[in-house]
PDB file of C-alpha atoms in Angstrom:
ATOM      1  CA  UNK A   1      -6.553 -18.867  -2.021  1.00  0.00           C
ATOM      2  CA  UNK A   2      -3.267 -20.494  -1.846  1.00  0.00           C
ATOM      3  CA  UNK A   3      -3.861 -21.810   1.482  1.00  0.00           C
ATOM      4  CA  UNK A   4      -6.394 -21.488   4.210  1.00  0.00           C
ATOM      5  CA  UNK A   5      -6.713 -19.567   6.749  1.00  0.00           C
ATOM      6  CA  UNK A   6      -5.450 -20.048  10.228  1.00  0.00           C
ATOM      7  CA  UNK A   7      -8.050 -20.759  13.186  1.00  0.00           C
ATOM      8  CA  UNK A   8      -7.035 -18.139  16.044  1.00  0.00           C
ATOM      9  CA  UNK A   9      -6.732 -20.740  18.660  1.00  0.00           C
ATOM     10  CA  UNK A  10      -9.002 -18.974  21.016  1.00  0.00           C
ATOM     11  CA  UNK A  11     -12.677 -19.032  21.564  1.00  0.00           C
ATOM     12  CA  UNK A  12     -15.210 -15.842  21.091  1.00  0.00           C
ATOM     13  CA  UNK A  13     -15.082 -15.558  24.881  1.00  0.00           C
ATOM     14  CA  UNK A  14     -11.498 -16.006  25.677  1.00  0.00           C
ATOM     15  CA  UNK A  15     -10.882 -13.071  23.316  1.00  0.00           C
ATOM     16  CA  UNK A  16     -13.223 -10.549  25.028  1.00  0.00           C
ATOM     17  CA  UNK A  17     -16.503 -11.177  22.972  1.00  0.00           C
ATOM     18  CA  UNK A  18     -19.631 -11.729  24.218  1.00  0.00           C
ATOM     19  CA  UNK A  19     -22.712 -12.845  22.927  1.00  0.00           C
ATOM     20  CA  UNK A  20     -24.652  -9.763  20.850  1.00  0.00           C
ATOM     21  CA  UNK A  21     -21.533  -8.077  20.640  1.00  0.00           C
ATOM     22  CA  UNK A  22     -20.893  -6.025  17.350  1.00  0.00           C
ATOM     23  CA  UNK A  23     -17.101  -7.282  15.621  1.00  0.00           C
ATOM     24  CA  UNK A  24     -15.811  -5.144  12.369  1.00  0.00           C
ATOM     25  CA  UNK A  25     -13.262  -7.336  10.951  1.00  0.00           C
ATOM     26  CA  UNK A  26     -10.891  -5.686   8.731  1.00  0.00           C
ATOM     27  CA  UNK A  27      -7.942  -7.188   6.883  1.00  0.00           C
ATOM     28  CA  UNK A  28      -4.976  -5.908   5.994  1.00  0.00           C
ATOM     29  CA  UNK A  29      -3.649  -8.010   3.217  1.00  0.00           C
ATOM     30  CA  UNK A  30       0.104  -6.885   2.126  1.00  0.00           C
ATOM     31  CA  UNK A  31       1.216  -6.924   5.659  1.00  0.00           C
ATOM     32  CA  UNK A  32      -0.255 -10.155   6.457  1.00  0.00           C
ATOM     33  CA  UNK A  33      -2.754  -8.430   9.298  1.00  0.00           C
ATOM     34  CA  UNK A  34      -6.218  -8.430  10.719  1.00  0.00           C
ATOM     35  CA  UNK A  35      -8.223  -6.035  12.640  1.00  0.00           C
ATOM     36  CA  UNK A  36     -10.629  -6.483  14.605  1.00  0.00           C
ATOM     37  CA  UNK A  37     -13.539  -4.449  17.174  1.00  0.00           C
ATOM     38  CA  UNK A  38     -15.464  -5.346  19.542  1.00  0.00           C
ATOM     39  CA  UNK A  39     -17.228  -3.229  22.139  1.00  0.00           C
ATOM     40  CA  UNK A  40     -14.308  -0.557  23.068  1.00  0.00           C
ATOM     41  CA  UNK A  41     -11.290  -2.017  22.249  1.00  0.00           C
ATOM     42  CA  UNK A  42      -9.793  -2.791  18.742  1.00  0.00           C
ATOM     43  CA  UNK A  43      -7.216  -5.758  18.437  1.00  0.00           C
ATOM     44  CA  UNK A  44      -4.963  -6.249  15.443  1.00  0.00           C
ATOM     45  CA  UNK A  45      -3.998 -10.195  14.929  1.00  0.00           C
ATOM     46  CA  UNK A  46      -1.162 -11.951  13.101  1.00  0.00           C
ATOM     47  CA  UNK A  47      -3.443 -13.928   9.834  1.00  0.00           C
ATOM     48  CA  UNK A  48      -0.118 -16.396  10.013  1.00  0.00           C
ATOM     49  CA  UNK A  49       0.435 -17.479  13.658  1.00  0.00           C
ATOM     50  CA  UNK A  50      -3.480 -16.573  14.795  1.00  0.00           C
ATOM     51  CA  UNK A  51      -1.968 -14.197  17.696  1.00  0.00           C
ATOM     52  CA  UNK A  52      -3.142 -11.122  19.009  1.00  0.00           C
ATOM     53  CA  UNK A  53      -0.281  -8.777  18.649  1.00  0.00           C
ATOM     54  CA  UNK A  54      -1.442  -5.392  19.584  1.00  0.00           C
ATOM     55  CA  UNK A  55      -4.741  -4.425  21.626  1.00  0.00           C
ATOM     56  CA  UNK A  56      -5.784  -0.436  21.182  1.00  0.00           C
ATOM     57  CA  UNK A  57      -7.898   0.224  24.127  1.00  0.00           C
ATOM     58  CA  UNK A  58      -8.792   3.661  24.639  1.00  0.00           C
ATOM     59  CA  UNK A  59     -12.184   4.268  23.439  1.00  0.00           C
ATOM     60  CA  UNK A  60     -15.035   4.622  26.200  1.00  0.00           C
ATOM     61  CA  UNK A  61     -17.421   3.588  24.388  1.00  0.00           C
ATOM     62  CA  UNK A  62     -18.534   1.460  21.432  1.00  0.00           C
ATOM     63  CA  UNK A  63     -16.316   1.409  18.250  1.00  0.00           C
ATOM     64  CA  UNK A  64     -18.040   2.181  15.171  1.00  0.00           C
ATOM     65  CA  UNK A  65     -15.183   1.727  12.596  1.00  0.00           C
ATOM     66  CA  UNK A  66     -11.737   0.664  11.806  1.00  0.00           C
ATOM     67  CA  UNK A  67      -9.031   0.707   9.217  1.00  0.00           C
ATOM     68  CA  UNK A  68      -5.476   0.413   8.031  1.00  0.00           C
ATOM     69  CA  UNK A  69      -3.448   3.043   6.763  1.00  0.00           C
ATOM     70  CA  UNK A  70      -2.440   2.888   3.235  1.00  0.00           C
ATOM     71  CA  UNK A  71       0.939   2.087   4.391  1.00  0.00           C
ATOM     72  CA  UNK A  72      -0.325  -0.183   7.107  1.00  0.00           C
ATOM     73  CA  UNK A  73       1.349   1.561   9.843  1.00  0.00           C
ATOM     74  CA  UNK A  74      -2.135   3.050  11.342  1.00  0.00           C
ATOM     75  CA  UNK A  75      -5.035   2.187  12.424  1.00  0.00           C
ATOM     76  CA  UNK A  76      -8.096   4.335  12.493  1.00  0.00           C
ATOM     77  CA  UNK A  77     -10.963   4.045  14.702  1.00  0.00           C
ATOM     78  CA  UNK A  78     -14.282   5.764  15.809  1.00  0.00           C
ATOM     79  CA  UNK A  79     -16.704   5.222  18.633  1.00  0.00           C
ATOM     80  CA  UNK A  80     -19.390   6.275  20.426  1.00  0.00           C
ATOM     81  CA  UNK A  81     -17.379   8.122  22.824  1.00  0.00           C
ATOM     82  CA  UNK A  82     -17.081  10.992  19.949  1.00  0.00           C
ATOM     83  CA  UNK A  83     -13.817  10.759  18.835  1.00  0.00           C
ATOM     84  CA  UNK A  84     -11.704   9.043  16.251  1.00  0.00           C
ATOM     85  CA  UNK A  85      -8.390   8.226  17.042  1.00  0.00           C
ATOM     86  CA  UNK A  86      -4.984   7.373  15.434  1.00  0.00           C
ATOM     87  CA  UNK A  87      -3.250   4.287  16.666  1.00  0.00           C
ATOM     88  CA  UNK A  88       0.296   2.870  15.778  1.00  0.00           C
ATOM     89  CA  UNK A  89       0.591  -0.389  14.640  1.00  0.00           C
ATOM     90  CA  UNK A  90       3.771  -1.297  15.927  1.00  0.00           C
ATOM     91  CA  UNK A  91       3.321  -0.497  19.536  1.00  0.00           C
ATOM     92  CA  UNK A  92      -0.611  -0.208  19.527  1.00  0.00           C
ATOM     93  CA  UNK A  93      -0.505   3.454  20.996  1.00  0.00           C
ATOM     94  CA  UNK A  94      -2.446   6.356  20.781  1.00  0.00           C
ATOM     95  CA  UNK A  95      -0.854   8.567  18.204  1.00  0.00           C
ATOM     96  CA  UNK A  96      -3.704  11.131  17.673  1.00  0.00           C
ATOM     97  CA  UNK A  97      -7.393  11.650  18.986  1.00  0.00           C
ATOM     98  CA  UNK A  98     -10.004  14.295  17.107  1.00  0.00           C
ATOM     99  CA  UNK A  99     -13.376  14.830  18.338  1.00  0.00           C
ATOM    100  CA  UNK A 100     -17.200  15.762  17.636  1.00  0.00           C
ATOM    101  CA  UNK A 101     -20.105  16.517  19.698  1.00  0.00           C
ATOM    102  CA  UNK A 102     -22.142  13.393  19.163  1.00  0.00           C
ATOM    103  CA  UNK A 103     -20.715   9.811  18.354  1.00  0.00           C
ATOM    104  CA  UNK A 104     -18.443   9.350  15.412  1.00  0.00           C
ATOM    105  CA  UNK A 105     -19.873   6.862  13.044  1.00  0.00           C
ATOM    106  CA  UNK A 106     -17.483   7.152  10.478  1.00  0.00           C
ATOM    107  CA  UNK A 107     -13.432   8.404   9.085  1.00  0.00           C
ATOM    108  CA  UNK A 108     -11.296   7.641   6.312  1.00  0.00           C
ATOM    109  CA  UNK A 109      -7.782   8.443   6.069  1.00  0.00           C
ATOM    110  CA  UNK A 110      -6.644  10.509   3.072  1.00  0.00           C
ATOM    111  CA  UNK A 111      -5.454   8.238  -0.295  1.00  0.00           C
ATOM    112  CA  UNK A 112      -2.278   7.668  -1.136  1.00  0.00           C
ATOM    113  CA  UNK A 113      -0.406   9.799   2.081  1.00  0.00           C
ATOM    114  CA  UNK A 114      -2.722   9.821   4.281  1.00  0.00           C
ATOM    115  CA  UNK A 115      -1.883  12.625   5.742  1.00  0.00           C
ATOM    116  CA  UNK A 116      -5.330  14.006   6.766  1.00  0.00           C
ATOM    117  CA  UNK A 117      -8.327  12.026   8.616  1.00  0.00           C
ATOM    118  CA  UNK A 118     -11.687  13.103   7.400  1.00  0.00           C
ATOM    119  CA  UNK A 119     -14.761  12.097  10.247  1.00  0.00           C
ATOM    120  CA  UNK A 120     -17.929  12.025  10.150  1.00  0.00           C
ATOM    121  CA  UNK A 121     -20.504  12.297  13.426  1.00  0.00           C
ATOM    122  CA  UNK A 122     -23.982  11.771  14.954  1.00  0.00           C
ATOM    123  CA  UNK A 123     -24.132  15.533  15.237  1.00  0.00           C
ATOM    124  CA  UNK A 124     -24.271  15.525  10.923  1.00  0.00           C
ATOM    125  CA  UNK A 125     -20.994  17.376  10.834  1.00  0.00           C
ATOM    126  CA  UNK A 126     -17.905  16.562   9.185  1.00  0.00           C
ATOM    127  CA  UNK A 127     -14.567  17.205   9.695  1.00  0.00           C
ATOM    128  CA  UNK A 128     -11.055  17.228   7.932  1.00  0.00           C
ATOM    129  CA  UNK A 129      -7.643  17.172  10.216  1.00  0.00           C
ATOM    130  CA  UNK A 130      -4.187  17.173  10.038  1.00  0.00           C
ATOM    131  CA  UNK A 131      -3.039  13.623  11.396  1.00  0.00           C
ATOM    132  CA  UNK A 132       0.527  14.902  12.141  1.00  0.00           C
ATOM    133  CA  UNK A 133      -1.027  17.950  14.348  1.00  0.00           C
ATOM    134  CA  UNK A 134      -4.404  17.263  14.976  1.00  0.00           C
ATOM    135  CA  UNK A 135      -5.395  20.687  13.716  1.00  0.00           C
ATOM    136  CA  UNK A 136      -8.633  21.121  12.488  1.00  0.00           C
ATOM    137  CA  UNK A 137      -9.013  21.947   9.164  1.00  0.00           C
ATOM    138  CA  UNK A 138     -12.187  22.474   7.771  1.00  0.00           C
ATOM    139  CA  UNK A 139     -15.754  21.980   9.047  1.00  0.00           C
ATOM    140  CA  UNK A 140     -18.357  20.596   7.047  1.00  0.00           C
ATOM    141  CA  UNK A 141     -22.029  21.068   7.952  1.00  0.00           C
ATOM    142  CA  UNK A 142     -25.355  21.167   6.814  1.00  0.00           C
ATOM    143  CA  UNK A 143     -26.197  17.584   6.177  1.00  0.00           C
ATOM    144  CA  UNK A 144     -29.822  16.633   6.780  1.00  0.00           C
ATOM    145  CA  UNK A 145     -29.517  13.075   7.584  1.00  0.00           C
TER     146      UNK A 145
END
């Protein structure tokens, strides 16, 4: 690494995390980013300054996953609550929200244009939508486990 990285300046508990709590770190490298979940909200940081620059609270329940966009201009996360949902990275709102029956465990955006948002639930069902409508597109089910 050409340098280290920066501490965040804040304790565990000053930033909403409590002790047992899951955290799914995720970085975004070419934009200079971090993600971060923790219980029902996700938080993207600033890896040079150590701020929190966008919190994306919305979930009811615990968040299972989160990503970047290819382009970095999304964020992607799932929960417990049974849905997945889109969020902007610039203003850290809701852009899009697609749902199961059971908890959402899983969802990938699609590579290179990421144009679709493929999910994957509790209820052993997957699903494929359109991120710009949030049409369903195809249902995928008979998984066994």
């Amino acid at each position: 690494c050409e340098r280290s990285l920066p501490s965040f300046g804040m304790s565990a508990a000053a930033a909403g995390i409590e002790d047992g709590d899951r955290i799914t770190v995720i970085m975004q490298t070419s934009s200079r980013l971090v993600l971060t979940a923790t219980q029902d909200v996700a938080q993207i940081w600033s890896v040079e300054s150590g701020t929190l620059l966008q919190g994306l609270a919305g979930h009811s329940a615990e968040i299972h996953s989160a990503e970047f966009s290819s382009d970095g201009q999304r964020v992607l996360t799932t929960s417990d609550d049974a849905t997945a949902k889109i969020w902007c990275v610039e203003t850290g709102k809701c852009m899009q929200s697609f749902g199961h029956a059971h908890y959402i465990n899983s969802a990938v955006f699609s590579p290179g244009d990421g144009q679709f948002v493929l999910t994957a639930s509790g209820d052993k069902v997957a699903r494929l939508f359109c991120c710009s409508t949030g049409e369903r597109l195809e249902t995928f089910q008979g998984h066994t486990a």
